[in-house]
Amino acid sequence: MYALNLDKDNRILSACNVLSIGTYEGMPIVDTLPEGDITDYKYIDGVYVYEPLPKADDNSARIAELKQMLADTDYIVIKIAEGVATWDEYPGIKEQRQAWREEINKLEQTSTTE
Amino acid sequence: MITLRLYKILKQIIYKINTLNKNKIEIVKLWTNASPTSSFAKQAINLDMTGYDYIDVYVVRNKGTDASFQSSAYRLRLPVDTHLIFIEPPNINNAEYYARGITITSSKDKITFTSGMRRTLNLSNLSTDTDEVVIPVEIYGIKGVV
């Protein structure tokens, strides 16, 4: 179960796991959370309402962030290339890095065409 | 005079040792972010921290996957009823510099976070504020610290 921390307009600010020692006065208790970024939702009368906030149009910041994440995981690729580790030891990383590269390519194409 | 002074010092040391023996250190998990891959805007989290001396807040940079958490978690320790400003050391990558930060304020009944801040310093762009960096993931209360 989860406790929702709501803003004044019922937007979800965060959610926490319900712990036995916690007190969650005024916080809705739910069984499931919405998919994706939960802050894109409001919680109104027991229902999740999808209302994402407008994102700043800043492809360069996002591209830089993705490159940072790729750089942060380069050491894994190096270890595997040197034969001291395998992809099995880092489940999901290969697919995640591919997703980051694809997003970079997509954003760079968008920036070029604008 | 010297003997009396030494006696007083020894008495204080024995008192502190007895206090440590009686007050065993306890670390209790108070809060877990149920969605660490989501943004985290400025907010207050209600927590009863009566009896705790310190809190540990674990944060990750970038709303991310488990891999991100494992590779880049920071532990921020602050006494209850104080505040802490965390600035991650800048990272150099492709001539772009990143510094991430967040301010945490704790009181007896809540913890308040500012939005995460990221300063991207390069030749053309100076800064970007975003709710997608510096995500709190766990909070622990610590008792018994002298």
Tab-separated table of C-alpha atoms in Angstrom:
chain	number	residue	atom	x	y	z
A	1	MET	CA	0.000	0.000	0.000
A	2	TYR	CA	1.075	3.534	-0.680
A	3	ALA	CA	0.392	6.912	0.881
A	4	LEU	CA	0.089	9.869	-1.455
A	5	ASN	CA	1.532	13.272	-0.648
A	6	LEU	CA	-0.745	15.709	-2.470
A	7	ASP	CA	-0.318	19.366	-3.301
A	8	LYS	CA	-3.125	21.859	-2.654
A	9	ASP	CA	-4.517	21.256	-6.141
A	10	ASN	CA	-4.462	17.468	-5.598
A	11	ARG	CA	-1.411	16.986	-7.764
A	12	ILE	CA	0.678	14.038	-6.588
A	13	LEU	CA	3.952	15.314	-5.170
A	14	SER	CA	5.261	11.922	-4.095
A	15	ALA	CA	4.201	8.538	-2.806
A	16	CYS	CA	5.682	6.427	-0.042
A	17	ASN	CA	5.330	2.830	1.027
A	18	VAL	CA	3.032	2.516	4.032
A	19	LEU	CA	5.096	1.392	7.027
A	20	SER	CA	3.753	-0.002	10.283
A	21	ILE	CA	5.408	2.730	12.325
A	22	GLY	CA	4.207	5.565	10.132
A	23	THR	CA	1.273	7.918	10.526
A	24	TYR	CA	-0.368	9.077	7.336
A	25	GLU	CA	-2.947	11.543	8.537
A	26	GLY	CA	-4.552	13.395	5.681
A	27	MET	CA	-2.816	11.264	3.059
A	28	PRO	CA	-4.841	9.034	0.731
A	29	ILE	CA	-3.879	5.376	1.034
A	30	VAL	CA	-3.958	3.484	-2.259
A	31	ASP	CA	-3.153	0.015	-3.509
A	32	THR	CA	-1.634	0.984	-6.827
A	33	LEU	CA	0.205	3.902	-8.361
A	34	PRO	CA	-0.294	5.261	-11.856
A	35	GLU	CA	2.114	4.317	-14.621
A	36	GLY	CA	5.123	6.439	-15.423
A	37	ASP	CA	5.836	9.699	-13.632
A	38	ILE	CA	3.255	9.906	-10.840
A	39	THR	CA	3.641	13.691	-10.648
A	40	ASP	CA	1.887	13.877	-14.012
A	41	TYR	CA	-1.314	12.920	-12.193
A	42	LYS	CA	-3.760	14.443	-9.801
A	43	TYR	CA	-5.716	12.331	-7.324
A	44	ILE	CA	-9.319	13.487	-7.229
A	45	ASP	CA	-12.143	11.630	-5.460
A	46	GLY	CA	-10.261	8.360	-5.528
A	47	VAL	CA	-9.353	8.555	-9.209
A	48	TYR	CA	-6.059	9.333	-10.926
A	49	VAL	CA	-6.462	12.148	-13.434
A	50	TYR	CA	-3.684	12.488	-15.998
A	51	GLU	CA	-2.661	16.164	-16.175
A	52	PRO	CA	1.023	16.481	-16.951
A	53	LEU	CA	2.687	19.771	-16.286
A	54	PRO	CA	4.127	21.475	-19.366
A	55	LYS	CA	7.764	20.568	-19.717
A	56	ALA	CA	10.293	23.229	-20.557
A	57	ASP	CA	11.337	22.960	-24.183
A	58	ASP	CA	14.971	22.352	-23.492
A	59	ASN	CA	16.279	19.522	-25.595
A	60	SER	CA	19.862	20.482	-24.902
A	61	ALA	CA	19.461	19.952	-21.165
A	62	ARG	CA	17.872	16.567	-21.679
A	63	ILE	CA	20.525	15.561	-24.211
A	64	ALA	CA	23.228	16.527	-21.749
A	65	GLU	CA	21.531	14.522	-19.047
A	66	LEU	CA	21.308	11.436	-21.254
A	67	LYS	CA	24.969	11.755	-22.206
A	68	GLN	CA	25.822	11.972	-18.524
A	69	MET	CA	23.945	8.762	-17.819
A	70	LEU	CA	25.748	7.049	-20.678
A	71	ALA	CA	29.076	8.272	-19.336
A	72	ASP	CA	28.182	7.046	-15.854
A	73	THR	CA	27.675	3.516	-17.162
A	74	ASP	CA	30.629	3.450	-19.583
A	75	TYR	CA	32.674	1.639	-16.954
A	76	ILE	CA	30.365	-1.352	-17.299
A	77	VAL	CA	30.992	-1.564	-21.049
A	78	ILE	CA	34.725	-1.274	-20.472
A	79	LYS	CA	34.688	-4.077	-17.922
A	80	ILE	CA	32.787	-6.307	-20.304
A	81	ALA	CA	35.094	-5.413	-23.213
A	82	GLU	CA	38.103	-6.300	-21.062
A	83	GLY	CA	36.519	-9.637	-20.171
A	84	VAL	CA	36.256	-9.064	-16.418
A	85	ALA	CA	32.457	-8.887	-16.355
A	86	THR	CA	29.426	-10.006	-18.349
A	87	TRP	CA	26.115	-8.411	-19.245
A	88	ASP	CA	24.407	-10.922	-16.953
A	89	GLU	CA	25.920	-9.101	-13.986
A	90	TYR	CA	24.252	-5.868	-15.077
A	91	PRO	CA	20.721	-6.820	-16.094
A	92	GLY	CA	18.854	-4.220	-18.093
A	93	ILE	CA	21.800	-1.863	-18.546
A	94	LYS	CA	22.401	-2.747	-22.185
A	95	GLU	CA	18.785	-2.077	-23.084
A	96	GLN	CA	18.719	1.095	-21.000
A	97	ARG	CA	21.816	2.483	-22.715
A	98	GLN	CA	20.298	1.724	-26.109
A	99	ALA	CA	17.140	3.578	-25.072
A	100	TRP	CA	19.224	6.578	-23.982
A	101	ARG	CA	21.096	6.630	-27.300
A	102	GLU	CA	17.866	6.425	-29.239
A	103	GLU	CA	16.419	9.302	-27.232
A	104	ILE	CA	19.528	11.393	-27.872
A	105	ASN	CA	19.285	10.736	-31.600
A	106	LYS	CA	15.608	11.643	-31.601
A	107	LEU	CA	16.150	14.867	-29.662
A	108	GLU	CA	19.098	15.895	-31.816
A	109	GLN	CA	17.036	15.351	-34.925
A	110	THR	CA	14.241	17.455	-33.455
A	111	SER	CA	16.657	20.250	-32.609
A	112	THR	CA	18.084	20.174	-36.114
A	113	THR	CA	14.738	20.424	-37.836
A	114	GLU	CA	13.397	23.265	-35.643
B	1	MET	CA	43.825	20.373	42.788
B	2	ILE	CA	45.136	18.304	39.860
B	3	THR	CA	43.842	15.105	41.427
B	4	LEU	CA	40.384	16.636	41.910
B	5	ARG	CA	40.329	17.821	38.276
B	6	LEU	CA	41.305	14.392	37.002
B	7	TYR	CA	38.618	12.864	39.190
B	8	LYS	CA	35.982	15.130	37.648
B	9	ILE	CA	37.139	14.294	34.123
B	10	LEU	CA	37.064	10.571	34.873
B	11	LYS	CA	33.604	10.924	36.353
B	12	GLN	CA	32.373	12.588	33.144
B	13	ILE	CA	33.919	9.854	31.011
B	14	ILE	CA	32.257	7.135	33.073
B	15	TYR	CA	28.940	8.946	32.830
B	16	LYS	CA	29.240	9.147	29.025
B	17	ILE	CA	30.129	5.451	28.786
B	18	ASN	CA	27.107	4.538	30.902
B	19	THR	CA	24.929	6.735	28.711
B	20	LEU	CA	26.236	5.009	25.576
B	21	ASN	CA	25.570	1.613	27.103
B	22	LYS	CA	22.028	2.547	28.020
B	23	ASN	CA	21.180	4.341	24.783
B	24	LYS	CA	21.969	1.843	22.092
B	25	ILE	CA	22.002	3.346	18.638
B	26	GLU	CA	18.884	2.550	16.652
B	27	ILE	CA	18.381	3.180	12.979
B	28	VAL	CA	14.751	3.055	11.884
B	29	LYS	CA	13.439	3.398	8.361
B	30	LEU	CA	10.821	6.147	8.359
B	31	TRP	CA	10.029	6.680	4.691
B	32	THR	CA	10.571	5.022	1.306
B	33	ASN	CA	9.880	6.709	-2.003
B	34	ALA	CA	7.457	4.390	-3.758
B	35	SER	CA	8.222	5.941	-7.157
B	36	PRO	CA	11.899	6.911	-7.399
B	37	THR	CA	11.655	7.176	-11.178
B	38	SER	CA	9.206	10.086	-10.842
B	39	SER	CA	10.004	13.765	-10.520
B	40	PHE	CA	10.260	15.223	-7.038
B	41	ALA	CA	9.157	18.833	-6.635
B	42	LYS	CA	9.573	20.927	-3.505
B	43	GLN	CA	7.386	19.510	-0.752
B	44	ALA	CA	7.029	18.720	2.923
B	45	ILE	CA	6.781	15.147	4.166
B	46	ASN	CA	5.085	14.622	7.515
B	47	LEU	CA	7.174	12.362	9.741
B	48	ASP	CA	7.122	11.977	13.508
B	49	MET	CA	10.743	12.317	14.512
B	50	THR	CA	10.205	12.572	18.229
B	51	GLY	CA	13.074	10.854	19.999
B	52	TYR	CA	15.403	10.810	17.007
B	53	ASP	CA	18.708	12.628	17.129
B	54	TYR	CA	19.620	12.526	13.445
B	55	ILE	CA	18.044	11.624	10.172
B	56	ASP	CA	19.697	10.034	7.163
B	57	VAL	CA	18.278	10.975	3.797
B	58	TYR	CA	19.382	8.926	0.807
B	59	VAL	CA	19.123	10.705	-2.519
B	60	VAL	CA	19.891	9.738	-6.078
B	61	ARG	CA	20.684	12.065	-8.904
B	62	ASN	CA	18.298	11.937	-11.843
B	63	LYS	CA	14.946	10.293	-11.552
B	64	GLY	CA	16.157	6.962	-12.698
B	65	THR	CA	16.267	3.259	-12.797
B	66	ASP	CA	17.680	0.882	-10.244
B	67	ALA	CA	21.011	1.188	-11.970
B	68	SER	CA	21.029	4.898	-11.331
B	69	PHE	CA	20.280	4.338	-7.671
B	70	GLN	CA	23.006	1.782	-7.257
B	71	SER	CA	25.656	3.894	-8.855
B	72	SER	CA	24.905	7.345	-7.545
B	73	ALA	CA	23.152	7.318	-4.157
B	74	TYR	CA	24.256	9.832	-1.538
B	75	ARG	CA	23.613	9.636	2.194
B	76	LEU	CA	22.886	12.997	3.786
B	77	ARG	CA	22.925	13.074	7.580
B	78	LEU	CA	21.557	15.990	9.531
B	79	PRO	CA	20.430	16.534	13.119
B	80	VAL	CA	16.713	16.879	13.694
B	81	ASP	CA	15.622	20.521	13.767
B	82	THR	CA	18.299	21.730	11.373
B	83	HIS	CA	18.740	22.147	7.669
B	84	LEU	CA	21.310	20.949	5.187
B	85	ILE	CA	22.282	22.197	1.778
B	86	PHE	CA	23.633	19.436	-0.406
B	87	ILE	CA	25.697	20.263	-3.462
B	88	GLU	CA	27.037	17.390	-5.504
B	89	PRO	CA	30.590	18.084	-6.683
B	90	PRO	CA	30.620	19.231	-10.305
B	91	ASN	CA	31.246	16.572	-12.912
B	92	ILE	CA	33.166	17.216	-16.074
B	93	ASN	CA	31.878	15.564	-19.209
B	94	ASN	CA	32.289	16.749	-22.759
B	95	ALA	CA	33.204	20.235	-21.576
B	96	GLU	CA	29.928	20.546	-19.682
B	97	TYR	CA	29.953	20.944	-15.910
B	98	TYR	CA	27.148	19.700	-13.682
B	99	ALA	CA	26.434	20.558	-10.092
B	100	ARG	CA	23.275	19.232	-8.472
B	101	GLY	CA	21.839	20.279	-5.153
B	102	ILE	CA	18.918	20.254	-2.792
B	103	THR	CA	18.084	21.844	0.570
B	104	ILE	CA	16.593	19.722	3.339
B	105	THR	CA	15.023	21.134	6.483
B	106	SER	CA	13.972	18.856	9.321
B	107	SER	CA	11.790	19.514	12.325
B	108	LYS	CA	10.157	17.253	14.894
B	109	ASP	CA	7.190	16.535	12.658
B	110	LYS	CA	8.240	16.981	9.039
B	111	ILE	CA	11.006	17.175	6.491
B	112	THR	CA	10.906	19.834	3.810
B	113	PHE	CA	12.717	19.567	0.493
B	114	THR	CA	13.359	22.263	-2.057
B	115	SER	CA	13.267	21.200	-5.671
B	116	GLY	CA	16.445	19.658	-6.906
B	117	MET	CA	18.652	22.124	-8.665
B	118	ARG	CA	21.048	21.476	-11.475
B	119	ARG	CA	23.565	23.961	-12.664
B	120	THR	CA	24.856	23.136	-16.104
B	121	LEU	CA	27.814	25.300	-16.914
B	122	ASN	CA	29.198	25.320	-20.401
B	123	LEU	CA	30.145	27.846	-22.969
B	124	SER	CA	26.625	28.722	-24.025
B	125	ASN	CA	24.247	27.741	-21.229
B	126	LEU	CA	24.553	28.619	-17.582
B	127	SER	CA	21.855	26.880	-15.550
B	128	THR	CA	18.771	24.723	-15.578
B	129	ASP	CA	16.399	24.077	-12.709
B	130	THR	CA	14.519	20.823	-12.771
B	131	ASP	CA	12.510	18.534	-10.534
B	132	GLU	CA	14.170	15.553	-12.149
B	133	VAL	CA	17.484	15.638	-10.316
B	134	VAL	CA	18.284	14.796	-6.705
B	135	ILE	CA	15.442	12.448	-5.818
B	136	PRO	CA	15.041	11.393	-2.166
B	137	VAL	CA	14.597	7.637	-1.975
B	138	GLU	CA	14.791	6.690	1.712
B	139	ILE	CA	14.745	8.409	5.102
B	140	TYR	CA	15.990	6.867	8.335
B	141	GLY	CA	15.748	8.112	11.897
B	142	ILE	CA	18.711	7.568	14.205
B	143	LYS	CA	18.381	7.333	17.981
B	144	GLY	CA	20.965	7.103	20.670
B	145	VAL	CA	23.720	9.253	19.172
B	146	VAL	CA	25.511	11.222	21.860
